[in-house]
Amino acid sequence: GLELSHCVGTNSLGPAGPWRSGGPCKMKRVRTVFKPEQLERLEQEFLKQQYMVGTERVDLAATLHLTETQVKVWFQNRRIKWRKQSMEQKAAKLSQFGVIQPASADSTGSKDHEEDTVDVEL
């Protein structure tokens, strides 16, 4: 299961606004903090293959004492980081040769992120 923190939006700076009165408490997920050994193994597996699915993901999660979802999300986030680094390296090479860059290198990032978050269980 997901670990949740206490209510979000309850602070000591003053009373809650009228939009919060009587409403349900919104919960926020606690960010997973990976151990260095877990990160090292995840990175090793990512170098072998950028997509981890099925029994491979289940086995890796069990080995690292993580949930399958934590492994899945780590791989999704790592692929996004890898794409961003690849785009930055490509932009740096092009700029060396005087090729003009598009206005924003991040414009394609949102499309990649949406595609990457689709999860198909095999």
Short mmCIF file of C-alpha atoms in Angstrom, two decimals:
data_model
loop_
_atom_site.label_atom_id
_atom_site.label_comp_id
_atom_site.label_asym_id
_atom_site.label_seq_id
_atom_site.Cartn_x
_atom_site.Cartn_y
_atom_site.Cartn_z
CA GLY A 1 0.00 0.00 0.00
CA LEU A 2 0.82 3.63 -0.25
CA GLU A 3 2.02 5.50 2.77
CA LEU A 4 0.10 8.71 3.30
CA SER A 5 0.97 11.75 5.34
CA HIS A 6 -1.44 13.72 7.45
CA CYS A 7 -3.83 16.28 6.04
CA VAL A 8 -2.48 18.67 3.43
CA GLY A 9 -3.30 22.34 3.72
CA THR A 10 -3.58 22.50 7.48
CA ASN A 11 -1.08 25.08 8.57
CA SER A 12 -0.57 27.38 11.51
CA LEU A 13 -0.58 30.56 9.41
CA GLY A 14 -4.29 31.13 9.85
CA PRO A 15 -7.75 29.62 9.52
CA ALA A 16 -8.60 27.54 6.48
CA GLY A 17 -10.47 29.35 3.73
CA PRO A 18 -14.18 28.78 3.16
CA TRP A 19 -13.40 26.38 0.32
CA ARG A 20 -11.94 23.92 2.86
CA SER A 21 -14.60 24.10 5.55
CA GLY A 22 -16.42 20.84 6.04
CA GLY A 23 -14.57 19.19 3.14
CA PRO A 24 -12.77 15.86 3.30
CA CYS A 25 -9.12 15.83 4.29
CA LYS A 26 -6.83 15.54 1.28
CA MET A 27 -4.00 13.06 1.74
CA LYS A 28 -0.55 13.38 0.19
CA ARG A 29 1.61 10.40 -0.73
CA VAL A 30 4.95 10.16 1.06
CA ARG A 31 7.91 10.22 -1.35
CA THR A 32 9.85 6.94 -1.54
CA VAL A 33 13.47 7.29 -0.44
CA PHE A 34 15.61 4.60 -2.02
CA LYS A 35 18.69 3.17 -0.32
CA PRO A 36 22.00 3.56 -2.20
CA GLU A 37 22.16 -0.21 -2.78
CA GLN A 38 18.66 -0.19 -4.29
CA LEU A 39 19.54 2.72 -6.58
CA GLU A 40 22.74 1.03 -7.71
CA ARG A 41 20.87 -2.15 -8.65
CA LEU A 42 18.05 -0.20 -10.36
CA GLU A 43 20.63 1.73 -12.42
CA GLN A 44 22.40 -1.53 -13.37
CA GLU A 45 19.12 -2.99 -14.60
CA PHE A 46 18.28 0.22 -16.48
CA LEU A 47 21.59 0.03 -18.35
CA LYS A 48 20.63 -3.49 -19.51
CA GLN A 49 17.08 -2.59 -20.50
CA GLN A 50 15.01 0.56 -20.20
CA TYR A 51 11.70 -1.28 -19.78
CA MET A 52 11.13 -3.69 -16.91
CA VAL A 53 7.88 -5.67 -17.14
CA GLY A 54 6.22 -8.84 -15.95
CA THR A 55 8.05 -11.34 -13.82
CA GLU A 56 11.35 -9.45 -14.17
CA ARG A 57 9.81 -6.46 -12.40
CA VAL A 58 8.21 -8.66 -9.74
CA ASP A 59 11.50 -10.44 -9.07
CA LEU A 60 13.51 -7.21 -8.94
CA ALA A 61 10.99 -5.63 -6.56
CA ALA A 62 11.16 -8.66 -4.25
CA THR A 63 14.97 -8.71 -4.33
CA LEU A 64 15.15 -5.00 -3.43
CA HIS A 65 12.35 -5.20 -0.83
CA LEU A 66 10.26 -2.70 -2.83
CA THR A 67 6.75 -2.88 -4.25
CA GLU A 68 6.25 -3.61 -7.93
CA THR A 69 4.70 -0.15 -8.28
CA GLN A 70 7.79 1.51 -6.80
CA VAL A 71 9.99 -0.27 -9.36
CA LYS A 72 7.61 0.57 -12.20
CA VAL A 73 7.50 4.27 -11.31
CA TRP A 74 11.28 4.40 -10.81
CA PHE A 75 11.76 3.05 -14.35
CA GLN A 76 9.22 5.53 -15.75
CA ASN A 77 11.00 8.44 -14.07
CA ARG A 78 14.43 7.16 -15.11
CA ARG A 79 13.33 6.94 -18.76
CA ILE A 80 12.16 10.54 -18.60
CA LYS A 81 15.50 11.60 -17.11
CA TRP A 82 17.37 9.62 -19.79
CA ARG A 83 15.38 11.27 -22.61
CA LYS A 84 15.98 14.71 -21.16
CA GLN A 85 19.73 14.06 -20.89
CA SER A 86 19.81 12.72 -24.45
CA MET A 87 18.05 15.84 -25.75
CA GLU A 88 20.44 18.10 -23.84
CA GLN A 89 23.47 16.25 -25.25
CA LYS A 90 22.04 16.48 -28.78
CA ALA A 91 21.38 20.22 -28.31
CA ALA A 92 24.95 20.74 -27.07
CA LYS A 93 26.40 18.94 -30.11
CA LEU A 94 24.22 20.95 -32.49
CA SER A 95 25.21 24.22 -30.83
CA GLN A 96 28.90 23.32 -31.33
CA PHE A 97 28.25 23.32 -35.07
CA GLY A 98 26.24 26.55 -34.98
CA VAL A 99 22.87 24.96 -35.64
CA ILE A 100 20.03 27.12 -34.27
CA GLN A 101 17.98 25.47 -31.53
CA PRO A 102 14.17 25.49 -31.25
CA ALA A 103 12.72 27.90 -28.68
CA SER A 104 12.20 25.23 -26.03
CA ALA A 105 13.80 21.81 -25.65
CA ASP A 106 11.16 20.90 -23.04
CA SER A 107 8.23 21.18 -25.47
CA THR A 108 8.48 17.49 -26.41
CA GLY A 109 8.97 16.38 -22.81
CA SER A 110 5.30 16.52 -21.87
CA LYS A 111 4.32 14.27 -24.78
CA ASP A 112 6.98 11.72 -23.85
CA HIS A 113 5.87 11.81 -20.22
CA GLU A 114 2.25 11.07 -21.12
CA GLU A 115 3.22 8.11 -23.27
CA ASP A 116 5.55 6.79 -20.61
CA THR A 117 2.96 6.70 -17.85
CA VAL A 118 0.72 4.25 -19.72
CA ASP A 119 1.09 0.91 -17.95
CA VAL A 120 0.23 -2.32 -19.72
CA GLU A 121 0.60 -5.44 -17.63
CA LEU A 122 1.93 -8.42 -19.58
#
